[in-house]
mmCIF file of C-alpha atoms in Angstrom:
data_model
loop_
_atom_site.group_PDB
_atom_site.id
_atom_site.type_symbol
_atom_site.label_atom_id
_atom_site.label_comp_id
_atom_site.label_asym_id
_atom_site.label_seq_id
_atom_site.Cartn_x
_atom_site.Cartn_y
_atom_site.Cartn_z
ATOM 1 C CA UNK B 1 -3.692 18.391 1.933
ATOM 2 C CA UNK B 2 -1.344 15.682 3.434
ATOM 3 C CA UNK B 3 1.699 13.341 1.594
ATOM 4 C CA UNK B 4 0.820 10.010 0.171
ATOM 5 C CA UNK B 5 3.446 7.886 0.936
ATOM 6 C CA UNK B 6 4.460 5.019 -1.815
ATOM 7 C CA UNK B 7 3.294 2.163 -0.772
ATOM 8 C CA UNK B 8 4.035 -1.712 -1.848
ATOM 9 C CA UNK B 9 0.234 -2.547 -0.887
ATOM 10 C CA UNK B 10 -3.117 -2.005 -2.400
ATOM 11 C CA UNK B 11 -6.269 -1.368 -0.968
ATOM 12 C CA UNK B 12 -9.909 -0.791 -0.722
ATOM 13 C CA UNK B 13 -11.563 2.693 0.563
ATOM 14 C CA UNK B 14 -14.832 3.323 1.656
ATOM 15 C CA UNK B 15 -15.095 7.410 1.570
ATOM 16 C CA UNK B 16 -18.573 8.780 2.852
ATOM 17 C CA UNK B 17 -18.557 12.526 1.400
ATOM 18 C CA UNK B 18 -21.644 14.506 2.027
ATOM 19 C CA UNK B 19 -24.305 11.685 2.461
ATOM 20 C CA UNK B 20 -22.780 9.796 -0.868
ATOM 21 C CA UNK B 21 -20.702 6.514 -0.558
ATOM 22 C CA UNK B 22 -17.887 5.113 -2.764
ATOM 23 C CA UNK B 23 -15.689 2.182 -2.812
ATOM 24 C CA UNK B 24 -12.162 2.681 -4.481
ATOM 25 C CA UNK B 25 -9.804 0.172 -5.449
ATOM 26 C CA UNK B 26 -6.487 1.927 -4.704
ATOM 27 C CA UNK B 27 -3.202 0.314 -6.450
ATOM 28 C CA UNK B 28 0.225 0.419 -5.440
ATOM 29 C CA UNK B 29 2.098 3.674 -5.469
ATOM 30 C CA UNK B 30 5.541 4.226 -6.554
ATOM 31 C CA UNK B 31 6.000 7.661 -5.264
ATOM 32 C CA UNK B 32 5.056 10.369 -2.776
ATOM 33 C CA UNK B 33 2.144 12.451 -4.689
ATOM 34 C CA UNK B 34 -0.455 15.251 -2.339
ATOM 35 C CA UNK B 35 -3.638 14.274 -1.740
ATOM 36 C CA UNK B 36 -6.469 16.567 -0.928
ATOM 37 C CA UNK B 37 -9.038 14.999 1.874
ATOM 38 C CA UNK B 38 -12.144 17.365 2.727
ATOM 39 C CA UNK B 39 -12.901 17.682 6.582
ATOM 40 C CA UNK B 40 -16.072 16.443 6.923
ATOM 41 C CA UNK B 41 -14.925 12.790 5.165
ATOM 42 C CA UNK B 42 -14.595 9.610 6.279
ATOM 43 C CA UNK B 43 -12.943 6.867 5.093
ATOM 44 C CA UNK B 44 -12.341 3.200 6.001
ATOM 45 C CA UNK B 45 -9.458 1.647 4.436
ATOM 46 C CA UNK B 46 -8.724 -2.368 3.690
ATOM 47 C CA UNK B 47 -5.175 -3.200 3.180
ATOM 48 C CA UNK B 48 -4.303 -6.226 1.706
ATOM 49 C CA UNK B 49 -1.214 -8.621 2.417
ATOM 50 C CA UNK B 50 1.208 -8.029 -0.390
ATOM 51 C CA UNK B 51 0.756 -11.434 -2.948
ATOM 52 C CA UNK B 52 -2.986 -10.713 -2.548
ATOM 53 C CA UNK B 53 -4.831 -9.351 -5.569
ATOM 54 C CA UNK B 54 -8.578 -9.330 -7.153
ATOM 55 C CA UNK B 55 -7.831 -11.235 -10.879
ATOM 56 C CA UNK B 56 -10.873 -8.758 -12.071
ATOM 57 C CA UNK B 57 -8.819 -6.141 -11.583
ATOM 58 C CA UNK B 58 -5.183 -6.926 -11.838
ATOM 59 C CA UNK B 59 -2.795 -5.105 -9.848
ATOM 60 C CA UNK B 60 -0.160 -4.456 -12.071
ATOM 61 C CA UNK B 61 -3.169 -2.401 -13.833
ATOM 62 C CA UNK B 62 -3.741 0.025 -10.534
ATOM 63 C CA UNK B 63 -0.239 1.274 -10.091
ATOM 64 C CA UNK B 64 0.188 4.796 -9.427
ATOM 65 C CA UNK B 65 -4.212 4.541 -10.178
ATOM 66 C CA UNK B 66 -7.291 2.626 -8.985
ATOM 67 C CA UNK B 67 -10.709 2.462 -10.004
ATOM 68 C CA UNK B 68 -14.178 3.507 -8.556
ATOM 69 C CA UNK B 69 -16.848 0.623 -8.296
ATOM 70 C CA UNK B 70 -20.207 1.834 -9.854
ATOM 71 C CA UNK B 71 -23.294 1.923 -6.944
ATOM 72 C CA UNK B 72 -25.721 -0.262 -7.399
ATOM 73 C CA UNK B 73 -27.903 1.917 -4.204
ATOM 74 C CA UNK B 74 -27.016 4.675 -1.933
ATOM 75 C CA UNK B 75 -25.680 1.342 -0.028
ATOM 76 C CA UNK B 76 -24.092 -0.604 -2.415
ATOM 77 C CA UNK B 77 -21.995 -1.205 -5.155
ATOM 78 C CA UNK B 78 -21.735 -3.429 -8.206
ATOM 79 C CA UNK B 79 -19.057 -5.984 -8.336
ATOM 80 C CA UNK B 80 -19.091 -9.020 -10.577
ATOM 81 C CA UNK B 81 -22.345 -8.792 -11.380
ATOM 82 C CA UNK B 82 -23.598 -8.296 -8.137
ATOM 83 C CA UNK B 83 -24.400 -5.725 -5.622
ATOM 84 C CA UNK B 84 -22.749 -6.259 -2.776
ATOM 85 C CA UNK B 85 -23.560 -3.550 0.873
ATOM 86 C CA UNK B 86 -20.204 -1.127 1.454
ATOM 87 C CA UNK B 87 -17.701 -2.437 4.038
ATOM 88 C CA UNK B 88 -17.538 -0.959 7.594
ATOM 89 C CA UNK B 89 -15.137 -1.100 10.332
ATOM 90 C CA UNK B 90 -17.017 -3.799 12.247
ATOM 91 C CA UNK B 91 -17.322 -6.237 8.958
ATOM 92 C CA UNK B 92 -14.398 -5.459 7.000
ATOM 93 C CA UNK B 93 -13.189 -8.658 7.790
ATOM 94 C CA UNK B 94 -16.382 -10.995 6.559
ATOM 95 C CA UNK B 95 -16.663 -8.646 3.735
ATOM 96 C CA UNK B 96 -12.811 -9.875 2.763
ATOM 97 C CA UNK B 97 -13.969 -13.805 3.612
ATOM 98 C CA UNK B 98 -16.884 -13.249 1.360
ATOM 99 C CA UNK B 99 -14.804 -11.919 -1.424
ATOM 100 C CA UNK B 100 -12.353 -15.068 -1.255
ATOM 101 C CA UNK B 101 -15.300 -17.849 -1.149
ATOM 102 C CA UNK B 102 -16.845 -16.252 -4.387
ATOM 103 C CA UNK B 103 -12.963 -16.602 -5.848
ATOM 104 C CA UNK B 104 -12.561 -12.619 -6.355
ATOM 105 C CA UNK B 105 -9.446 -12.843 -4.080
ATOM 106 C CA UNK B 106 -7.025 -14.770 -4.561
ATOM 107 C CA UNK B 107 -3.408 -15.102 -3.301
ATOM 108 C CA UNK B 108 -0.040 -15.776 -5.523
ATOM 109 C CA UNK B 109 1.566 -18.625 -3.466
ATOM 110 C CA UNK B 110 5.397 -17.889 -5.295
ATOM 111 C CA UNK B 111 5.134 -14.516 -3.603
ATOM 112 C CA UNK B 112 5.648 -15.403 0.183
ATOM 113 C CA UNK B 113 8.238 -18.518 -0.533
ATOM 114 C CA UNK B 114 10.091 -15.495 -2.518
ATOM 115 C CA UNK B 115 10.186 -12.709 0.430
ATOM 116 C CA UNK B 116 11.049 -15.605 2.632
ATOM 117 C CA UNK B 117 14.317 -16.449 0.349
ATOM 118 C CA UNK B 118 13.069 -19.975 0.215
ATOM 119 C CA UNK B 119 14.012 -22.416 -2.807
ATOM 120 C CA UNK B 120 12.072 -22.274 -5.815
ATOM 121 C CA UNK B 121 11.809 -24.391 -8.570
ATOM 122 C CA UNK B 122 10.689 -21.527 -11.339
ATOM 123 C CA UNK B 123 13.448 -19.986 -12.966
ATOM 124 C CA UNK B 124 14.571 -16.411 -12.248
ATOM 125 C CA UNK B 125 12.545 -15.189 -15.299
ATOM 126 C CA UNK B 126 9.156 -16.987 -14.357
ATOM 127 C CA UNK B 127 9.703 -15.710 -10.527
ATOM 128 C CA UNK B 128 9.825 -12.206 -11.758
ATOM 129 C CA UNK B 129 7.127 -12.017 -14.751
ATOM 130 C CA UNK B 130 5.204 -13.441 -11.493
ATOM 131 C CA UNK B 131 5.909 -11.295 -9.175
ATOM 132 C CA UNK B 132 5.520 -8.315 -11.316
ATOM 133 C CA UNK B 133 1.802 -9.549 -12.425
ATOM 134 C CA UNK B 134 0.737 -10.163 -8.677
ATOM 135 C CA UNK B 135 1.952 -6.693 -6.887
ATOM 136 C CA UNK B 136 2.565 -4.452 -9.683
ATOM 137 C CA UNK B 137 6.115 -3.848 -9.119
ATOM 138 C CA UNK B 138 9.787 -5.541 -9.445
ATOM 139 C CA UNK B 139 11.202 -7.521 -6.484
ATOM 140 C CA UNK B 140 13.887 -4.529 -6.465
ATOM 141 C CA UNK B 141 11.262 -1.633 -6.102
ATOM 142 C CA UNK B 142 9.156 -3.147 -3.248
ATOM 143 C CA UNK B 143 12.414 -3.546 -1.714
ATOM 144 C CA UNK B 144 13.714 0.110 -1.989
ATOM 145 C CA UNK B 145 9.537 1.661 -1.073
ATOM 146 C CA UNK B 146 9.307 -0.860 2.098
ATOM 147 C CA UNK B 147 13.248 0.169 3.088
ATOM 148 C CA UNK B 148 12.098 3.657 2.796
ATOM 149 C CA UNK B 149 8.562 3.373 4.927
ATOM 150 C CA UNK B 150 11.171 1.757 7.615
ATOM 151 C CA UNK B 151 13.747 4.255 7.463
ATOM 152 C CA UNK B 152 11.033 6.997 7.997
ATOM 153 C CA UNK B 153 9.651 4.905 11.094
ATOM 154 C CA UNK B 154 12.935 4.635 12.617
ATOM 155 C CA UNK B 155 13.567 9.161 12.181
ATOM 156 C CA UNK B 156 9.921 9.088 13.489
ATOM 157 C CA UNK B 157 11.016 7.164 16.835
ATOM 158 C CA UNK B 158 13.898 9.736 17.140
ATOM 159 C CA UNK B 159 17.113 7.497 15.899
ATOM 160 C CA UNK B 160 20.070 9.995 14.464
ATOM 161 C CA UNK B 161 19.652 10.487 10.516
ATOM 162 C CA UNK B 162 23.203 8.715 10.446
ATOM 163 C CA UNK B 163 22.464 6.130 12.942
ATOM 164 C CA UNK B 164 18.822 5.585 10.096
ATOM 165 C CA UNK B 165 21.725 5.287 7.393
ATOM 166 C CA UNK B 166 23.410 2.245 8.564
ATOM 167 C CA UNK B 167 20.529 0.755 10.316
ATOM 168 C CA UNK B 168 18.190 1.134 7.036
ATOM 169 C CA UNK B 169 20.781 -0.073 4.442
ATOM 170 C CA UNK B 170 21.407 3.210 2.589
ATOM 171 C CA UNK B 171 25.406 4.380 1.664
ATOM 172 C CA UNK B 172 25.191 7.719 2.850
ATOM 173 C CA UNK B 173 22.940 11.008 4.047
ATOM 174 C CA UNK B 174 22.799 11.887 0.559
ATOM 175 C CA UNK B 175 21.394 8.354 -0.910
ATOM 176 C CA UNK B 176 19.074 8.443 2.513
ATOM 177 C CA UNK B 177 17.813 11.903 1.587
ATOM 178 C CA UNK B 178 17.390 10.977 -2.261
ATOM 179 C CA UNK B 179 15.354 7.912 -1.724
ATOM 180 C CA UNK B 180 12.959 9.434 1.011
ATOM 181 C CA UNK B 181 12.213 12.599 -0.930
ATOM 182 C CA UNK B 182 11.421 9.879 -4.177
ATOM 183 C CA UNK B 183 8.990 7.746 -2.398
ATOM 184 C CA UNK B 184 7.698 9.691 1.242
ATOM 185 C CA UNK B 185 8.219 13.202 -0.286
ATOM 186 C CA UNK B 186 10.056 14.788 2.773
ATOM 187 C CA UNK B 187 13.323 15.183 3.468
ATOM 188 C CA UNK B 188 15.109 13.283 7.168
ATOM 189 C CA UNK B 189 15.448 16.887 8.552
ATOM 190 C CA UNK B 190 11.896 17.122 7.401
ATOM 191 C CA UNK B 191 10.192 13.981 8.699
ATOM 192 C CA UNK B 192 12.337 14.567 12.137
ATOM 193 C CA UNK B 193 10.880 18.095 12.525
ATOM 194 C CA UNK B 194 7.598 17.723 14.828
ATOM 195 C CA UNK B 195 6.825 20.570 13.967
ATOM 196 C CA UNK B 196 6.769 20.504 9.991
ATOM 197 C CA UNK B 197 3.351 21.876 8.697
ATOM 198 C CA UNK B 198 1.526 18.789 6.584
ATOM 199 C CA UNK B 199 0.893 15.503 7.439
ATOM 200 C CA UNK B 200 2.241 12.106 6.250
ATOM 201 C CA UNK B 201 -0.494 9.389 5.074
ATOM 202 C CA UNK B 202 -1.067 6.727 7.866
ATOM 203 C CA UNK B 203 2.747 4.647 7.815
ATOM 204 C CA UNK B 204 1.912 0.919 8.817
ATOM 205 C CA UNK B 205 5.267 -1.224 9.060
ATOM 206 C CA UNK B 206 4.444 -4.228 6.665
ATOM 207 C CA UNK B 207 8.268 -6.115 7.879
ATOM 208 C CA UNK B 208 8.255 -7.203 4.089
ATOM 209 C CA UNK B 209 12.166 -8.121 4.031
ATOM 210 C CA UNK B 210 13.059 -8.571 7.864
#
């Protein structure tokens, strides 16, 4: 068992399980939930830059979810039609180039100029309903789940829990400890303890806001 960190990103996962292989489309998650991994897997994870999404599948559908692509062979799956061979760690990358020149990945332009606090000439409304369609989530959440994932970096590098207050934003210990146990499921103490039993999910620093 290990923590599943919430997570502003979605993502593709190749799992190989006792000679079978699936590809899941993992959503967006909103809060820390246990996830049970067998020994003997493997996986091989794509992450995808926040803005990005598959209009087949619609993020704001995968929150807190995902979906498993059908095989078309032990070595393939059906997508669009078409069976396409499982991603590895050496082509990940022309498997993702491949998916944009057949226009299953696409990016929402409005999203970048947005984190980047440049001008827009949307309204507020439009920027949101936008926003919300492409990643799932409201401006505000992604904020508070990325502000989180950094706050837990900076306990993990050794920084004082009060020092992680004022550095990360929050108003006090108690608003620190409340948000962390909502979206990384331990507590500062916790995630500062080298020696707490379990394991956190892989924490990537995306820089989202900075």
């Amino acid at each position: 068992m290990f923590t599943s960190i919430a997570a502003t990103h979605w993502m593709m996962v190749v799992t190989r399980l006792q000679d079978t292989i699936t590809l899941d489309i993992q959503g967006p998650e909103t809060k820390a939930t246990q996830v049970y991994c067998p020994a003997d897997g493997e996986w091989t994870g794509i992450l995808f830059k926040f803005g990005t999404c598959m209009p087949l599948f619609p993020t704001s559908t995968l929150v807190d979810g995902g979906v498993t692509l059908p095989l078309a062979t032990r070595q393939s799956f059906w997508l669009h039609g078409s069976g396409w061979q499982f991603p590895n760690y050496e082509n990940a990358e022309t498997f993702v180039d491949q998916l944009v020149r057949e226009g299953l990945l696409v990016t929402e332009p409005v999203i970048e100029s947005l984190l980047r606090g440049q001008p827009n000439a949307l309204s507020v409304r439009s920027l949101q309903r936008r926003f919300l369609r492409a990643t799932g989530m409201s401006h505000t959440d992604a904020r508070l789940i990325e502000r989180a994932r950094h706050a837990t970096i900076l306990l993990q590098q050794g920084i004082s829990i009060q020092d992680v207050v004022y550095q990360a934003g929050y108003f006090d210990q108690s608003h620190l400890m409340r948000e962390l146990k909502r979206f990384i499921g331990w507590t500062p103490a916790q995630i500062k303890d080298r020696n707490q039993s379990g394991q956190l999910s892989f924490l990537y620093n995306t820089n989202l806001f900075e």
